[in-house]
Amino acid sequence: MEHFSVLLVDDEAELVYTLAERLVIRGCDAAAATSSGDALKILAEKKFDVVVLDVKMPGMSGIELMRAIKKTNPQIKIILQTGRGSIEESKEGIREGAFDYLVKPVQIDDLIKKMKQALGKPS
Amino acid sequence: MNEMREDKGLAFFGRVTASVSHEMNNVLAIVNELAGLVNDLLYGLKQGDDNGLERLGQAAEGIQKQIRRGEEIVKRMNRFAHSVDDPISEFDLHVVIADMAAMAQRRAALKGVRFETMLCQEPIMITGVRFEIQRLAFAGFELASSALAGGGTVSIASRRLENLAEISITAAAWKENGDVLKMKSELSADMRRLNGTLFWELGTAINFPLVLSFPIALSVEKRGQ
């Protein structure tokens, strides 16, 4: 069982809610948001250890969301999710403070491993 | 001039295929998660946890829904790929509008823009260079989504006039910044080259409709005539 909290952000609702459900099955305290605005509202009400966010989102992009999160919660670990076309943006995200990025489709075990690395937990 | 046309065609092809592959990747990512959830729930059932039974059915339905979505994407991409098979072909303008609006939607959504299509009921058959018409429609939709920088709805309508077909692309709160003016200028030139016209009518202060009118050099007729 995994004991950390994670907020998942992606505009593909079925993707983000299903992934959250699977992380809950594995013992994570997982929540999901389908827009940057919703993510910021959730973060204002609850603290999370990790935020996993999609780089390409309508309105405020993933990188812009990361900057906004880092302003108020610099300790939160950020992991970016990207399609193959946005890898350069993800590298830029790492330069700006993201822990790492994963290319979609992501295998859940790889995601959990990456989150543990970000939190300095043994994987 | 031909090199410039080829460059524009390649750039358009690149934008469309990037958008389609992104959308297809999302379909695969969702199927990946739903299939994973099915495995998780089956594991629970084997352990005697019957609570996941209903969710198992929903997950299977979700996979089927994504497969239908994927099929639509593949059909659109296939029509697009075959649009260069014949230099001149007969096609329904509505299919072109629906395909290009769907393919431009992902990039538009990143700007907070949604397309709304209101096409006339009867097909508008055009004989012409399908690839070029697709490129111009796509460029018109991209122009509208760039002009609506703050997000909003772009209405796409069609009508058949005496001897030409018309796509009208309308949006409120239009903003003409440098990029938009450049796109507009390029689109006007492309339309002229194809004996078509780009009507750019200024309406009220917040409503600047764009009307793309397709070439009178092309024959336009109703299906069955």
PDB file of N, CA and C in Angstrom, chain A residues 10-12 14-15 17-19 21-22 25-26 54 56-60 82-86 103-108, chain B residues 22-23 25-30 32-37 39-41 55 58 62-63 65-66 69 106 109-112:
ATOM      1  N   ASP A  10      -5.679  16.532 -15.648  1.00  0.00           N
ATOM      2  CA  ASP A  10      -5.692  16.254 -17.095  1.00  0.00           C
ATOM      3  C   ASP A  10      -7.077  16.602 -17.608  1.00  0.00           C
ATOM      4  N   ASP A  11      -7.161  17.183 -18.808  1.00  0.00           N
ATOM      5  CA  ASP A  11      -8.483  17.561 -19.325  1.00  0.00           C
ATOM      6  C   ASP A  11      -9.250  16.362 -19.883  1.00  0.00           C
ATOM      7  N   GLU A  12      -8.622  15.204 -19.992  1.00  0.00           N
ATOM      8  CA  GLU A  12      -9.338  13.979 -20.395  1.00  0.00           C
ATOM      9  C   GLU A  12      -9.927  13.367 -19.126  1.00  0.00           C
ATOM     10  N   GLU A  14     -12.115  10.950 -18.344  1.00  0.00           N
ATOM     11  CA  GLU A  14     -12.134   9.493 -18.104  1.00  0.00           C
ATOM     12  C   GLU A  14     -10.745   8.980 -17.735  1.00  0.00           C
ATOM     13  N   LEU A  15      -9.732   9.574 -18.333  1.00  0.00           N
ATOM     14  CA  LEU A  15      -8.351   9.170 -18.054  1.00  0.00           C
ATOM     15  C   LEU A  15      -7.972   9.495 -16.605  1.00  0.00           C
ATOM     16  N   TYR A  17      -9.848  10.368 -13.951  1.00  0.00           N
ATOM     17  CA  TYR A  17     -10.637   9.764 -12.870  1.00  0.00           C
ATOM     18  C   TYR A  17     -10.332   8.267 -12.730  1.00  0.00           C
ATOM     19  N   THR A  18     -10.095   7.598 -13.863  1.00  0.00           N
ATOM     20  CA  THR A  18      -9.776   6.160 -13.788  1.00  0.00           C
ATOM     21  C   THR A  18      -8.415   5.952 -13.130  1.00  0.00           C
ATOM     22  N   LEU A  19      -7.451   6.796 -13.505  1.00  0.00           N
ATOM     23  CA  LEU A  19      -6.120   6.683 -12.899  1.00  0.00           C
ATOM     24  C   LEU A  19      -6.200   6.941 -11.388  1.00  0.00           C
ATOM     25  N   GLU A  21      -8.770   6.413  -9.489  1.00  0.00           N
ATOM     26  CA  GLU A  21      -9.435   5.242  -8.896  1.00  0.00           C
ATOM     27  C   GLU A  21      -8.426   4.107  -8.679  1.00  0.00           C
ATOM     28  N   ARG A  22      -7.562   3.901  -9.655  1.00  0.00           N
ATOM     29  CA  ARG A  22      -6.585   2.818  -9.554  1.00  0.00           C
ATOM     30  C   ARG A  22      -5.531   3.112  -8.476  1.00  0.00           C
ATOM     31  N   ILE A  25      -7.121   2.333  -5.152  1.00  0.00           N
ATOM     32  CA  ILE A  25      -7.103   0.875  -4.915  1.00  0.00           C
ATOM     33  C   ILE A  25      -5.746   0.465  -4.318  1.00  0.00           C
ATOM     34  N   ARG A  26      -4.677   1.170  -4.747  1.00  0.00           N
ATOM     35  CA  ARG A  26      -3.325   0.849  -4.259  1.00  0.00           C
ATOM     36  C   ARG A  26      -2.976   1.586  -2.966  1.00  0.00           C
ATOM     37  N   ASP A  54      -0.872  17.175 -16.810  1.00  0.00           N
ATOM     38  CA  ASP A  54      -0.689  17.096 -18.262  1.00  0.00           C
ATOM     39  C   ASP A  54      -0.115  18.427 -18.758  1.00  0.00           C
ATOM     40  N   LYS A  56      -0.217  19.685 -21.865  1.00  0.00           N
ATOM     41  CA  LYS A  56      -1.113  20.385 -22.802  1.00  0.00           C
ATOM     42  C   LYS A  56      -2.541  20.369 -22.271  1.00  0.00           C
ATOM     43  N   MET A  57      -2.982  21.517 -21.796  1.00  0.00           N
ATOM     44  CA  MET A  57      -4.368  21.620 -21.327  1.00  0.00           C
ATOM     45  C   MET A  57      -4.968  22.923 -21.829  1.00  0.00           C
ATOM     46  N   PRO A  58      -6.291  22.929 -22.074  1.00  0.00           N
ATOM     47  CA  PRO A  58      -6.939  24.169 -22.510  1.00  0.00           C
ATOM     48  C   PRO A  58      -6.813  25.263 -21.453  1.00  0.00           C
ATOM     49  N   GLY A  59      -6.813  26.486 -21.901  1.00  0.00           N
ATOM     50  CA  GLY A  59      -6.691  27.608 -20.965  1.00  0.00           C
ATOM     51  C   GLY A  59      -5.276  27.678 -20.420  1.00  0.00           C
ATOM     52  N   MET A  60      -5.152  27.626 -19.090  1.00  0.00           N
ATOM     53  CA  MET A  60      -3.824  27.666 -18.465  1.00  0.00           C
ATOM     54  C   MET A  60      -3.110  26.330 -18.744  1.00  0.00           C
ATOM     55  N   THR A  82       3.069  13.871 -20.618  1.00  0.00           N
ATOM     56  CA  THR A  82       3.110  14.508 -21.930  1.00  0.00           C
ATOM     57  C   THR A  82       2.852  13.517 -23.053  1.00  0.00           C
ATOM     58  N   GLY A  83       2.348  14.038 -24.183  1.00  0.00           N
ATOM     59  CA  GLY A  83       2.296  13.241 -25.401  1.00  0.00           C
ATOM     60  C   GLY A  83       3.663  13.353 -26.063  1.00  0.00           C
ATOM     61  N   ARG A  84       3.873  12.616 -27.136  1.00  0.00           N
ATOM     62  CA  ARG A  84       5.202  12.639 -27.765  1.00  0.00           C
ATOM     63  C   ARG A  84       5.550  14.005 -28.355  1.00  0.00           C
ATOM     64  N   GLY A  85       4.509  14.789 -28.676  1.00  0.00           N
ATOM     65  CA  GLY A  85       4.758  16.077 -29.300  1.00  0.00           C
ATOM     66  C   GLY A  85       5.164  17.174 -28.329  1.00  0.00           C
ATOM     67  N   SER A  86       5.115  16.898 -27.034  1.00  0.00           N
ATOM     68  CA  SER A  86       5.359  17.975 -26.056  1.00  0.00           C
ATOM     69  C   SER A  86       6.562  17.684 -25.167  1.00  0.00           C
ATOM     70  N   VAL A 103       5.943   9.934 -20.441  1.00  0.00           N
ATOM     71  CA  VAL A 103       5.249  10.012 -21.737  1.00  0.00           C
ATOM     72  C   VAL A 103       4.014   9.111 -21.702  1.00  0.00           C
ATOM     73  N   LYS A 104       2.866   9.672 -22.106  1.00  0.00           N
ATOM     74  CA  LYS A 104       1.612   8.903 -22.157  1.00  0.00           C
ATOM     75  C   LYS A 104       1.661   7.861 -23.287  1.00  0.00           C
ATOM     76  N   PRO A 105       0.990   6.737 -23.196  1.00  0.00           N
ATOM     77  CA  PRO A 105       0.289   6.224 -22.023  1.00  0.00           C
ATOM     78  C   PRO A 105       1.290   5.793 -20.943  1.00  0.00           C
ATOM     79  N   VAL A 106       0.934   6.106 -19.692  1.00  0.00           N
ATOM     80  CA  VAL A 106       1.835   5.829 -18.573  1.00  0.00           C
ATOM     81  C   VAL A 106       1.387   4.534 -17.881  1.00  0.00           C
ATOM     82  N   GLN A 107       2.334   3.662 -17.569  1.00  0.00           N
ATOM     83  CA  GLN A 107       2.000   2.457 -16.798  1.00  0.00           C
ATOM     84  C   GLN A 107       1.968   2.836 -15.319  1.00  0.00           C
ATOM     85  N   ILE A 108       0.954   2.363 -14.618  1.00  0.00           N
ATOM     86  CA  ILE A 108       0.732   2.810 -13.239  1.00  0.00           C
ATOM     87  C   ILE A 108       1.930   2.494 -12.325  1.00  0.00           C
TER      88      ILE A 108
ATOM     89  N   HIS B  22      -2.022  13.132 -31.398  1.00  0.00           N
ATOM     90  CA  HIS B  22      -2.230  13.505 -29.991  1.00  0.00           C
ATOM     91  C   HIS B  22      -3.561  12.948 -29.489  1.00  0.00           C
ATOM     92  N   GLU B  23      -4.614  13.112 -30.333  1.00  0.00           N
ATOM     93  CA  GLU B  23      -5.935  12.637 -29.936  1.00  0.00           C
ATOM     94  C   GLU B  23      -5.949  11.110 -29.815  1.00  0.00           C
ATOM     95  N   ASN B  25      -3.414   9.237 -29.161  1.00  0.00           N
ATOM     96  CA  ASN B  25      -2.625   8.869 -27.989  1.00  0.00           C
ATOM     97  C   ASN B  25      -3.471   8.951 -26.715  1.00  0.00           C
ATOM     98  N   ASN B  26      -4.356   9.952 -26.667  1.00  0.00           N
ATOM     99  CA  ASN B  26      -5.246  10.065 -25.511  1.00  0.00           C
ATOM    100  C   ASN B  26      -6.210   8.886 -25.441  1.00  0.00           C
ATOM    101  N   VAL B  27      -6.709   8.462 -26.613  1.00  0.00           N
ATOM    102  CA  VAL B  27      -7.596   7.290 -26.646  1.00  0.00           C
ATOM    103  C   VAL B  27      -6.858   6.076 -26.080  1.00  0.00           C
ATOM    104  N   LEU B  28      -5.624   5.878 -26.544  1.00  0.00           N
ATOM    105  CA  LEU B  28      -4.834   4.726 -26.070  1.00  0.00           C
ATOM    106  C   LEU B  28      -4.564   4.818 -24.570  1.00  0.00           C
ATOM    107  N   ALA B  29      -4.296   6.043 -24.101  1.00  0.00           N
ATOM    108  CA  ALA B  29      -4.011   6.230 -22.671  1.00  0.00           C
ATOM    109  C   ALA B  29      -5.251   5.883 -21.835  1.00  0.00           C
ATOM    110  N   ILE B  30      -6.440   6.263 -22.318  1.00  0.00           N
ATOM    111  CA  ILE B  30      -7.670   5.956 -21.571  1.00  0.00           C
ATOM    112  C   ILE B  30      -7.942   4.448 -21.592  1.00  0.00           C
ATOM    113  N   ASN B  32      -5.771   2.166 -21.879  1.00  0.00           N
ATOM    114  CA  ASN B  32      -4.738   1.603 -21.008  1.00  0.00           C
ATOM    115  C   ASN B  32      -5.193   1.634 -19.539  1.00  0.00           C
ATOM    116  N   GLU B  33      -5.739   2.783 -19.111  1.00  0.00           N
ATOM    117  CA  GLU B  33      -6.189   2.898 -17.712  1.00  0.00           C
ATOM    118  C   GLU B  33      -7.409   2.032 -17.438  1.00  0.00           C
ATOM    119  N   LEU B  34      -8.379   2.028 -18.386  1.00  0.00           N
ATOM    120  CA  LEU B  34      -9.595   1.235 -18.170  1.00  0.00           C
ATOM    121  C   LEU B  34      -9.276  -0.261 -18.149  1.00  0.00           C
ATOM    122  N   ALA B  35      -8.384  -0.689 -19.044  1.00  0.00           N
ATOM    123  CA  ALA B  35      -7.987  -2.107 -19.053  1.00  0.00           C
ATOM    124  C   ALA B  35      -7.270  -2.444 -17.746  1.00  0.00           C
ATOM    125  N   GLY B  36      -6.451  -1.513 -17.270  1.00  0.00           N
ATOM    126  CA  GLY B  36      -5.767  -1.705 -15.985  1.00  0.00           C
ATOM    127  C   GLY B  36      -6.770  -1.813 -14.850  1.00  0.00           C
ATOM    128  N   LEU B  37      -7.816  -0.969 -14.912  1.00  0.00           N
ATOM    129  CA  LEU B  37      -8.852  -1.009 -13.878  1.00  0.00           C
ATOM    130  C   LEU B  37      -9.592  -2.351 -13.905  1.00  0.00           C
ATOM    131  N   ASN B  39      -8.367  -5.188 -14.741  1.00  0.00           N
ATOM    132  CA  ASN B  39      -7.461  -6.131 -14.069  1.00  0.00           C
ATOM    133  C   ASN B  39      -7.524  -5.975 -12.554  1.00  0.00           C
ATOM    134  N   ASP B  40      -7.499  -4.716 -12.095  1.00  0.00           N
ATOM    135  CA  ASP B  40      -7.554  -4.446 -10.646  1.00  0.00           C
ATOM    136  C   ASP B  40      -8.840  -5.013 -10.049  1.00  0.00           C
ATOM    137  N   LEU B  41      -9.969  -4.791 -10.770  1.00  0.00           N
ATOM    138  CA  LEU B  41     -11.270  -5.229 -10.248  1.00  0.00           C
ATOM    139  C   LEU B  41     -11.383  -6.755 -10.267  1.00  0.00           C
ATOM    140  N   ARG B  55     -18.811  -1.800 -11.498  1.00  0.00           N
ATOM    141  CA  ARG B  55     -17.768  -0.930 -12.072  1.00  0.00           C
ATOM    142  C   ARG B  55     -17.042  -1.641 -13.220  1.00  0.00           C
ATOM    143  N   GLN B  58     -18.977  -1.026 -16.264  1.00  0.00           N
ATOM    144  CA  GLN B  58     -18.785   0.371 -16.714  1.00  0.00           C
ATOM    145  C   GLN B  58     -17.436   0.534 -17.399  1.00  0.00           C
ATOM    146  N   GLY B  62     -16.678   1.707 -21.105  1.00  0.00           N
ATOM    147  CA  GLY B  62     -15.749   2.819 -21.351  1.00  0.00           C
ATOM    148  C   GLY B  62     -14.741   2.470 -22.430  1.00  0.00           C
ATOM    149  N   ILE B  63     -14.259   1.225 -22.406  1.00  0.00           N
ATOM    150  CA  ILE B  63     -13.292   0.787 -23.430  1.00  0.00           C
ATOM    151  C   ILE B  63     -13.961   0.803 -24.799  1.00  0.00           C
ATOM    152  N   LYS B  65     -16.455   2.615 -25.756  1.00  0.00           N
ATOM    153  CA  LYS B  65     -16.671   4.028 -26.146  1.00  0.00           C
ATOM    154  C   LYS B  65     -15.385   4.615 -26.744  1.00  0.00           C
ATOM    155  N   GLN B  66     -14.259   4.310 -26.118  1.00  0.00           N
ATOM    156  CA  GLN B  66     -12.987   4.840 -26.622  1.00  0.00           C
ATOM    157  C   GLN B  66     -12.617   4.205 -27.964  1.00  0.00           C
ATOM    158  N   ARG B  69     -14.515   6.046 -30.473  1.00  0.00           N
ATOM    159  CA  ARG B  69     -13.844   7.347 -30.668  1.00  0.00           C
ATOM    160  C   ARG B  69     -12.620   7.172 -31.564  1.00  0.00           C
ATOM    161  N   ARG B 106      -8.711  20.308 -31.393  1.00  0.00           N
ATOM    162  CA  ARG B 106      -7.770  20.095 -30.294  1.00  0.00           C
ATOM    163  C   ARG B 106      -6.884  21.338 -30.077  1.00  0.00           C
ATOM    164  N   ALA B 109      -8.997  24.090 -28.709  1.00  0.00           N
ATOM    165  CA  ALA B 109      -9.362  23.885 -27.302  1.00  0.00           C
ATOM    166  C   ALA B 109      -8.259  24.379 -26.371  1.00  0.00           C
ATOM    167  N   LEU B 110      -6.996  24.248 -26.824  1.00  0.00           N
ATOM    168  CA  LEU B 110      -5.888  24.740 -25.994  1.00  0.00           C
ATOM    169  C   LEU B 110      -5.969  26.248 -25.804  1.00  0.00           C
ATOM    170  N   LYS B 111      -6.674  26.936 -26.740  1.00  0.00           N
ATOM    171  CA  LYS B 111      -6.873  28.386 -26.612  1.00  0.00           C
ATOM    172  C   LYS B 111      -8.231  28.683 -25.975  1.00  0.00           C
ATOM    173  N   GLY B 112      -8.922  27.647 -25.519  1.00  0.00           N
ATOM    174  CA  GLY B 112     -10.235  27.837 -24.895  1.00  0.00           C
ATOM    175  C   GLY B 112     -11.352  28.062 -25.907  1.00  0.00           C
TER     176      GLY B 112
END
